[in-house]
Amino acid sequence: MKKLTIEDVAKKAGVSKSTVSQFLNKRFKYMSEATKNRIAEVIDELNYQPNGLARSLKQNRTHMVGIIVANIDYSLSIQCIRAIENELQRHGIQVIICNSDENADKENTYVETLVARQVDGLIIFPAGDQPAPYTRLIEAEYPLVFMDRLVDGITTQSLLLDNEMAVKTAIRELTGHGHEAIAILSLPLGVHAITPRKERMSGYKKAMEEAGLPLLGSYMRSVSREDIASAMDELLQLPEPPTALLAANDLVLGEILKYANRNAIAIPGQLSVIGIDDAEFARIYNPDITTIRQPAYEMGMQAAKIMLSLINDADSAMPITYRFPPSLQQGESVQPPVKPE
């Protein structure tokens, strides 16, 4: 059986080959609805399968985008990926998802691999803090979008939460219930703190100062996930333990809730808790945990739209850092502190 060609489709539809090509590549700007519908009907009638490989070579496009996440365990990562994939697939672009495990070397390997596979662009949740690997991409005018994090010395399209506002919203909720002894627990800041951890700790300090509350080093903890239980022991054994605790992300919140269950810590009876990131498990915990939501799905959708714009016209957009507003998701994990008898 003769293999169908674009010429066969054009002839039966009564249009030119270039018009069919524009249809296949979703360039409908100067195409009437009647023409679009006619071509679609013919393609369906003939069961025509376009040669994707040949089209990619001709256009120097692969219709694939690489997504490199720093940690796929984060609820933010999962929701962003889902949104990015949904939006790009609507435009005929597939995604390749890689998890760097917060390892800059692993991320660099993925970047090299994906570029070698000629993906049309990269959406990266940066794990590295050195600008050189990203500078090479920018100098090559490679479509590049950063999610959740910034890298010093790199200017590209970047999308992330207004982290300081997220913490201020949480502190405002806690002080509104009468709390003054408020602690924050974060994953390690390290020498080169990743953007959300750095900005959330900075936001905590500013919010406490604005509330007229003392900044106590003993109330500010940044430890590994494995050491969160020990940090909780130390916080609760202080001469004046905190009455409220802010979990700087969903992984920290999960460990705090496990600790509370193991040690019969009543939330909010003994300790009021708020988590940043609207983790699904926060809704099913008893009581429902108050969280500060970042609009992860919306962030992913915007990242995909920016990537499409960069792919179609690399010179169309100036590098912009988009900050998304947080929102308070009211739960039942905050109440006024119990006053000592």
Tab-separated table of C-alpha atoms in Angstrom:
chain	number	residue	atom	x	y	z
A	1	MET	CA	0.000	0.000	0.000
A	2	LYS	CA	1.383	3.408	-1.036
A	3	LYS	CA	2.488	5.558	1.903
A	4	LEU	CA	0.375	8.688	2.136
A	5	THR	CA	2.172	12.010	1.778
A	6	ILE	CA	1.380	15.601	2.588
A	7	GLU	CA	0.788	16.066	-1.149
A	8	ASP	CA	-2.044	13.506	-1.060
A	9	VAL	CA	-3.722	15.407	1.791
A	10	ALA	CA	-3.331	18.738	0.001
A	11	LYS	CA	-4.760	17.388	-3.265
A	12	LYS	CA	-7.841	15.853	-1.625
A	13	ALA	CA	-8.444	18.926	0.545
A	14	GLY	CA	-8.018	21.265	-2.423
A	15	VAL	CA	-5.291	23.337	-0.792
A	16	SER	CA	-1.554	23.795	-1.195
A	17	LYS	CA	1.095	21.645	0.501
A	18	SER	CA	2.277	24.705	2.451
A	19	THR	CA	-1.234	25.194	3.859
A	20	VAL	CA	-1.310	21.575	5.068
A	21	SER	CA	2.162	22.065	6.531
A	22	GLN	CA	0.994	25.166	8.392
A	23	PHE	CA	-1.980	23.185	9.734
A	24	LEU	CA	0.235	20.327	10.940
A	25	ASN	CA	2.510	22.810	12.704
A	26	LYS	CA	-0.469	24.573	14.301
A	27	ARG	CA	0.131	27.875	12.517
A	28	PHE	CA	-3.450	29.001	12.029
A	29	LYS	CA	-2.973	32.772	12.009
A	30	TYR	CA	-4.075	33.302	8.378
A	31	MET	CA	-6.168	30.151	7.981
A	32	SER	CA	-9.964	30.184	7.886
A	33	GLU	CA	-12.032	27.884	10.052
A	34	ALA	CA	-13.443	26.263	6.909
A	35	THR	CA	-9.937	25.419	5.648
A	36	LYS	CA	-8.872	24.088	9.055
A	37	ASN	CA	-11.956	21.896	9.275
A	38	ARG	CA	-11.524	20.605	5.708
A	39	ILE	CA	-7.885	19.606	6.268
A	40	ALA	CA	-8.761	17.957	9.585
A	41	GLU	CA	-11.539	15.947	7.901
A	42	VAL	CA	-9.211	14.759	5.123
A	43	ILE	CA	-6.475	13.770	7.568
A	44	ASP	CA	-9.038	11.798	9.548
A	45	GLU	CA	-10.556	10.237	6.417
A	46	LEU	CA	-7.180	9.178	5.018
A	47	ASN	CA	-5.809	8.273	8.460
A	48	TYR	CA	-2.747	10.291	7.543
A	49	GLN	CA	0.178	10.046	10.005
A	50	PRO	CA	2.663	12.903	9.550
A	51	ASN	CA	6.327	12.015	9.578
A	52	GLY	CA	7.313	13.569	12.902
A	53	LEU	CA	11.015	12.837	12.499
A	54	ALA	CA	11.211	14.412	9.058
A	55	ARG	CA	9.275	17.444	10.245
A	56	SER	CA	11.586	17.865	13.242
A	57	LEU	CA	14.695	17.721	11.052
A	58	LYS	CA	13.266	20.207	8.589
A	59	GLN	CA	12.285	22.661	11.311
A	60	ASN	CA	15.282	21.912	13.536
A	61	ARG	CA	12.671	21.097	16.178
A	62	THR	CA	12.096	17.922	18.183
A	63	HIS	CA	8.822	19.005	19.825
A	64	MET	CA	10.229	17.947	23.189
A	65	VAL	CA	11.056	20.011	26.276
A	66	GLY	CA	13.194	18.885	29.203
A	67	ILE	CA	12.100	19.469	32.794
A	68	ILE	CA	14.795	19.050	35.448
A	69	VAL	CA	13.419	19.134	38.994
A	70	ALA	CA	15.634	19.507	42.049
A	71	ASN	CA	13.471	17.221	44.189
A	72	ILE	CA	10.480	15.378	42.769
A	73	ASP	CA	9.203	14.679	46.304
A	74	TYR	CA	8.025	18.278	46.743
A	75	SER	CA	4.317	18.854	46.181
A	76	LEU	CA	5.342	21.990	44.238
A	77	SER	CA	7.369	19.897	41.779
A	78	ILE	CA	4.544	17.435	41.159
A	79	GLN	CA	1.889	20.094	40.601
A	80	CYS	CA	4.143	22.227	38.380
A	81	ILE	CA	5.118	19.243	36.227
A	82	ARG	CA	1.479	18.257	35.761
A	83	ALA	CA	0.573	21.770	34.612
A	84	ILE	CA	3.605	22.116	32.322
A	85	GLU	CA	2.973	18.749	30.702
A	86	ASN	CA	-0.746	19.429	30.181
A	87	GLU	CA	-0.122	22.795	28.553
A	88	LEU	CA	2.770	21.699	26.330
A	89	GLN	CA	0.951	18.566	25.151
A	90	ARG	CA	-1.920	20.774	24.006
A	91	HIS	CA	0.614	22.281	21.602
A	92	GLY	CA	2.040	18.960	20.437
A	93	ILE	CA	5.146	19.068	22.644
A	94	GLN	CA	6.195	16.129	24.818
A	95	VAL	CA	8.203	16.450	28.028
A	96	ILE	CA	11.170	14.540	29.417
A	97	ILE	CA	11.285	14.696	33.217
A	98	CYS	CA	14.551	14.339	35.155
A	99	ASN	CA	15.141	14.480	38.920
A	100	SER	CA	18.505	15.919	40.014
A	101	ASP	CA	18.100	15.016	43.710
A	102	GLU	CA	19.476	18.453	44.675
A	103	ASN	CA	22.768	17.453	43.041
A	104	ALA	CA	24.353	20.064	40.771
A	105	ASP	CA	26.581	17.510	39.010
A	106	LYS	CA	23.603	15.296	38.262
A	107	GLU	CA	21.708	18.309	36.968
A	108	ASN	CA	24.606	19.247	34.668
A	109	THR	CA	24.657	15.712	33.276
A	110	TYR	CA	20.945	15.917	32.546
A	111	VAL	CA	21.402	19.303	30.864
A	112	GLU	CA	24.118	17.891	28.594
A	113	THR	CA	22.028	14.811	27.798
A	114	LEU	CA	18.886	16.779	26.978
A	115	VAL	CA	20.747	19.335	24.871
A	116	ALA	CA	22.400	16.447	22.991
A	117	ARG	CA	18.912	15.086	22.334
A	118	GLN	CA	18.077	18.518	20.893
A	119	VAL	CA	15.111	19.283	23.117
A	120	ASP	CA	13.538	22.588	22.174
A	121	GLY	CA	14.034	24.106	25.619
A	122	LEU	CA	14.695	23.462	29.299
A	123	ILE	CA	12.614	24.212	32.388
A	124	ILE	CA	14.896	23.844	35.409
A	125	PHE	CA	14.380	23.928	39.169
A	126	PRO	CA	18.064	24.816	39.738
A	127	ALA	CA	20.103	22.708	42.124
A	128	GLY	CA	23.375	24.463	41.318
A	129	ASP	CA	24.673	27.792	42.560
A	130	GLN	CA	27.404	28.351	39.962
A	131	PRO	CA	26.336	30.473	36.971
A	132	ALA	CA	28.653	28.937	34.345
A	133	PRO	CA	26.456	25.973	33.261
A	134	TYR	CA	23.440	28.243	32.814
A	135	THR	CA	25.444	31.046	31.192
A	136	ARG	CA	26.407	28.693	28.354
A	137	LEU	CA	22.736	28.022	27.631
A	138	ILE	CA	21.851	31.721	27.675
A	139	GLU	CA	24.783	32.642	25.421
A	140	ALA	CA	23.571	29.989	22.970
A	141	GLU	CA	20.096	31.621	23.109
A	142	TYR	CA	18.669	28.341	24.314
A	143	PRO	CA	15.070	28.631	25.614
A	144	LEU	CA	15.508	28.456	29.405
A	145	VAL	CA	13.044	28.931	32.251
A	146	PHE	CA	13.828	28.715	35.978
A	147	MET	CA	11.216	27.489	38.443
A	148	ASP	CA	11.103	28.093	42.214
A	149	ARG	CA	14.725	29.245	42.483
A	150	LEU	CA	17.123	31.922	41.302
A	151	VAL	CA	20.864	31.676	40.658
A	152	ASP	CA	23.161	34.625	41.388
A	153	GLY	CA	24.568	36.073	38.185
A	154	ILE	CA	21.906	34.528	35.926
A	155	THR	CA	19.148	36.540	34.296
A	156	THR	CA	16.489	34.452	32.596
A	157	GLN	CA	12.742	33.889	32.738
A	158	SER	CA	12.107	32.850	36.360
A	159	LEU	CA	8.948	31.971	38.264
A	160	LEU	CA	8.683	31.587	42.020
A	161	LEU	CA	6.580	32.324	45.065
A	162	ASP	CA	6.792	35.607	46.947
A	163	ASN	CA	8.493	33.713	49.758
A	164	GLU	CA	8.834	36.593	52.206
A	165	MET	CA	5.149	37.407	51.857
A	166	ALA	CA	4.312	33.732	52.496
A	167	VAL	CA	6.126	33.830	55.848
A	168	LYS	CA	4.669	37.208	56.769
A	169	THR	CA	1.181	35.823	56.102
A	170	ALA	CA	1.878	32.901	58.435
A	171	ILE	CA	3.322	35.078	61.208
A	172	ARG	CA	0.372	37.447	60.910
A	173	GLU	CA	-2.013	34.502	61.372
A	174	LEU	CA	-0.129	33.277	64.441
A	175	THR	CA	0.236	36.672	66.112
A	176	GLY	CA	-3.437	37.283	65.386
A	177	HIS	CA	-4.149	34.333	67.681
A	178	GLY	CA	-1.919	35.754	70.393
A	179	HIS	CA	1.313	33.858	69.732
A	180	GLU	CA	4.635	35.527	70.458
A	181	ALA	CA	6.934	32.520	70.922
A	182	ILE	CA	7.044	31.476	67.261
A	183	ALA	CA	9.751	29.169	65.878
A	184	ILE	CA	10.622	28.291	62.291
A	185	LEU	CA	11.996	24.950	61.108
A	186	SER	CA	13.649	24.694	57.688
A	187	LEU	CA	15.775	22.294	55.693
A	188	PRO	CA	19.487	23.249	55.686
A	189	LEU	CA	20.410	26.708	54.481
A	190	GLY	CA	24.055	25.859	53.847
A	191	VAL	CA	26.676	28.202	52.421
A	192	HIS	CA	24.709	28.724	49.204
A	193	ALA	CA	21.135	28.631	50.439
A	194	ILE	CA	18.562	27.846	47.760
A	195	THR	CA	16.154	30.697	47.142
A	196	PRO	CA	13.001	29.564	49.004
A	197	ARG	CA	14.882	28.557	52.180
A	198	LYS	CA	16.927	31.760	52.203
A	199	GLU	CA	13.955	34.026	51.511
A	200	ARG	CA	11.646	32.271	53.966
A	201	MET	CA	14.182	32.598	56.780
A	202	SER	CA	14.708	36.255	55.829
A	203	GLY	CA	10.946	36.736	55.757
A	204	TYR	CA	10.648	35.220	59.234
A	205	LYS	CA	13.167	37.686	60.650
A	206	LYS	CA	11.445	40.664	59.028
A	207	ALA	CA	7.973	39.529	60.084
A	208	MET	CA	9.029	38.992	63.693
A	209	GLU	CA	10.671	42.422	63.807
A	210	GLU	CA	7.620	44.060	62.256
A	211	ALA	CA	5.467	42.365	64.901
A	212	GLY	CA	7.750	43.746	67.626
A	213	LEU	CA	8.787	40.241	68.706
A	214	PRO	CA	12.323	39.211	69.731
A	215	LEU	CA	14.501	37.228	67.333
A	216	LEU	CA	15.851	34.199	69.161
A	217	GLY	CA	18.502	32.053	67.529
A	218	SER	CA	17.162	29.040	69.391
A	219	TYR	CA	13.828	29.467	67.558
A	220	MET	CA	15.396	29.452	64.078
A	221	ARG	CA	16.411	25.946	63.014
A	222	SER	CA	17.654	24.685	59.648
A	223	VAL	CA	18.442	20.978	59.713
A	224	SER	CA	18.368	17.935	57.464
A	225	ARG	CA	15.178	15.962	57.113
A	226	GLU	CA	16.706	13.180	59.219
A	227	ASP	CA	17.472	15.612	62.057
A	228	ILE	CA	14.056	17.249	62.316
A	229	ALA	CA	12.975	14.995	65.190
A	230	SER	CA	16.086	15.978	67.172
A	231	ALA	CA	15.447	19.648	66.411
A	232	MET	CA	11.887	19.245	67.678
A	233	ASP	CA	13.204	17.674	70.897
A	234	GLU	CA	15.512	20.641	71.412
A	235	LEU	CA	12.795	23.222	70.696
A	236	LEU	CA	10.289	21.676	73.078
A	237	GLN	CA	12.897	21.249	75.827
A	238	LEU	CA	13.864	24.933	75.853
A	239	PRO	CA	13.199	26.790	79.127
A	240	GLU	CA	10.595	28.770	77.185
A	241	PRO	CA	9.504	26.486	74.342
A	242	PRO	CA	7.681	27.964	71.358
A	243	THR	CA	3.900	27.925	71.387
A	244	ALA	CA	3.740	27.997	67.577
A	245	LEU	CA	5.851	26.509	64.801
A	246	LEU	CA	6.182	27.416	61.141
A	247	ALA	CA	7.232	24.571	58.816
A	248	ALA	CA	9.194	26.144	55.966
A	249	ASN	CA	8.046	23.573	53.380
A	250	ASP	CA	5.923	20.458	52.931
A	251	LEU	CA	8.720	17.963	53.682
A	252	VAL	CA	9.418	19.678	57.001
A	253	LEU	CA	5.708	19.763	57.811
A	254	GLY	CA	5.422	16.034	57.171
A	255	GLU	CA	8.258	15.272	59.598
A	256	ILE	CA	6.780	17.597	62.252
A	257	LEU	CA	3.419	15.824	62.043
A	258	LYS	CA	5.102	12.404	62.309
A	259	TYR	CA	6.953	13.641	65.397
A	260	ALA	CA	3.737	14.975	66.926
A	261	ASN	CA	2.019	11.622	66.409
A	262	ARG	CA	4.893	9.618	67.881
A	263	ASN	CA	5.189	11.876	70.912
A	264	ALA	CA	1.488	12.544	71.508
A	265	ILE	CA	1.927	16.294	70.934
A	266	ALA	CA	-1.530	17.827	70.665
A	267	ILE	CA	-1.953	20.151	67.674
A	268	PRO	CA	-3.040	22.869	68.282
A	269	GLY	CA	-3.562	22.233	72.016
A	270	GLN	CA	0.148	22.145	72.857
A	271	LEU	CA	1.616	23.557	69.675
A	272	SER	CA	0.037	25.574	66.871
A	273	VAL	CA	1.427	24.683	63.430
A	274	ILE	CA	1.387	26.311	59.982
A	275	GLY	CA	3.074	24.867	56.895
A	276	ILE	CA	4.238	26.612	53.732
A	277	ASP	CA	3.237	24.685	50.572
A	278	ASP	CA	-0.283	23.369	50.332
A	279	ALA	CA	0.583	19.672	50.687
A	280	GLU	CA	-2.334	17.308	50.130
A	281	PHE	CA	-1.632	15.439	53.366
A	282	ALA	CA	-2.224	18.668	55.312
A	283	ARG	CA	-5.904	18.414	54.352
A	284	ILE	CA	-6.318	14.852	55.632
A	285	TYR	CA	-4.374	15.207	58.878
A	286	ASN	CA	-6.480	15.506	62.014
A	287	PRO	CA	-6.795	18.392	62.624
A	288	ASP	CA	-6.713	19.977	59.183
A	289	ILE	CA	-3.411	21.899	59.017
A	290	THR	CA	-3.401	25.599	58.202
A	291	THR	CA	-1.082	26.185	55.245
A	292	ILE	CA	0.275	28.956	53.080
A	293	ARG	CA	-0.482	27.916	49.527
A	294	GLN	CA	1.662	28.733	46.574
A	295	PRO	CA	-0.223	28.542	43.256
A	296	ALA	CA	1.906	25.691	41.888
A	297	TYR	CA	-0.382	24.673	39.039
A	298	GLU	CA	-0.736	28.263	37.877
A	299	MET	CA	3.045	28.675	38.062
A	300	GLY	CA	3.510	25.590	35.889
A	301	MET	CA	0.978	26.826	33.338
A	302	GLN	CA	2.754	30.178	33.110
A	303	ALA	CA	6.143	28.452	32.745
A	304	ALA	CA	4.794	26.390	29.837
A	305	LYS	CA	3.375	29.469	28.104
A	306	ILE	CA	6.679	31.312	28.485
A	307	MET	CA	8.538	28.296	27.090
A	308	LEU	CA	6.222	28.176	24.058
A	309	SER	CA	6.853	31.869	23.472
A	310	LEU	CA	10.630	31.382	23.699
A	311	ILE	CA	10.559	28.404	21.329
A	312	ASN	CA	8.510	30.260	18.732
A	313	ASP	CA	10.417	33.528	19.046
A	314	ALA	CA	13.562	33.538	21.170
A	315	ASP	CA	13.823	37.320	20.883
A	316	SER	CA	10.226	37.968	21.938
A	317	ALA	CA	10.658	38.219	25.712
A	318	MET	CA	12.892	40.170	28.029
A	319	PRO	CA	14.080	38.167	31.063
A	320	ILE	CA	11.555	38.668	33.862
A	321	THR	CA	11.264	37.288	37.392
A	322	TYR	CA	7.618	36.479	38.084
A	323	ARG	CA	6.575	36.476	41.753
A	324	PHE	CA	3.352	34.672	42.602
A	325	PRO	CA	1.289	35.725	45.638
A	326	PRO	CA	0.679	33.221	48.468
A	327	SER	CA	-2.705	32.597	50.038
A	328	LEU	CA	-3.751	31.436	53.496
A	329	GLN	CA	-5.570	28.093	53.530
A	330	GLN	CA	-7.400	28.123	56.818
A	331	GLY	CA	-7.291	24.903	58.825
A	332	GLU	CA	-7.716	23.991	62.480
A	333	SER	CA	-4.090	23.799	63.592
A	334	VAL	CA	-3.863	27.281	65.110
A	335	GLN	CA	-5.436	28.460	68.346
A	336	PRO	CA	-4.423	30.911	71.091
A	337	PRO	CA	-1.547	29.630	73.238
A	338	VAL	CA	-2.410	27.890	76.468
A	339	LYS	CA	-1.378	30.177	79.329
A	340	PRO	CA	0.590	28.470	82.137
A	341	GLU	CA	-1.329	28.145	85.387
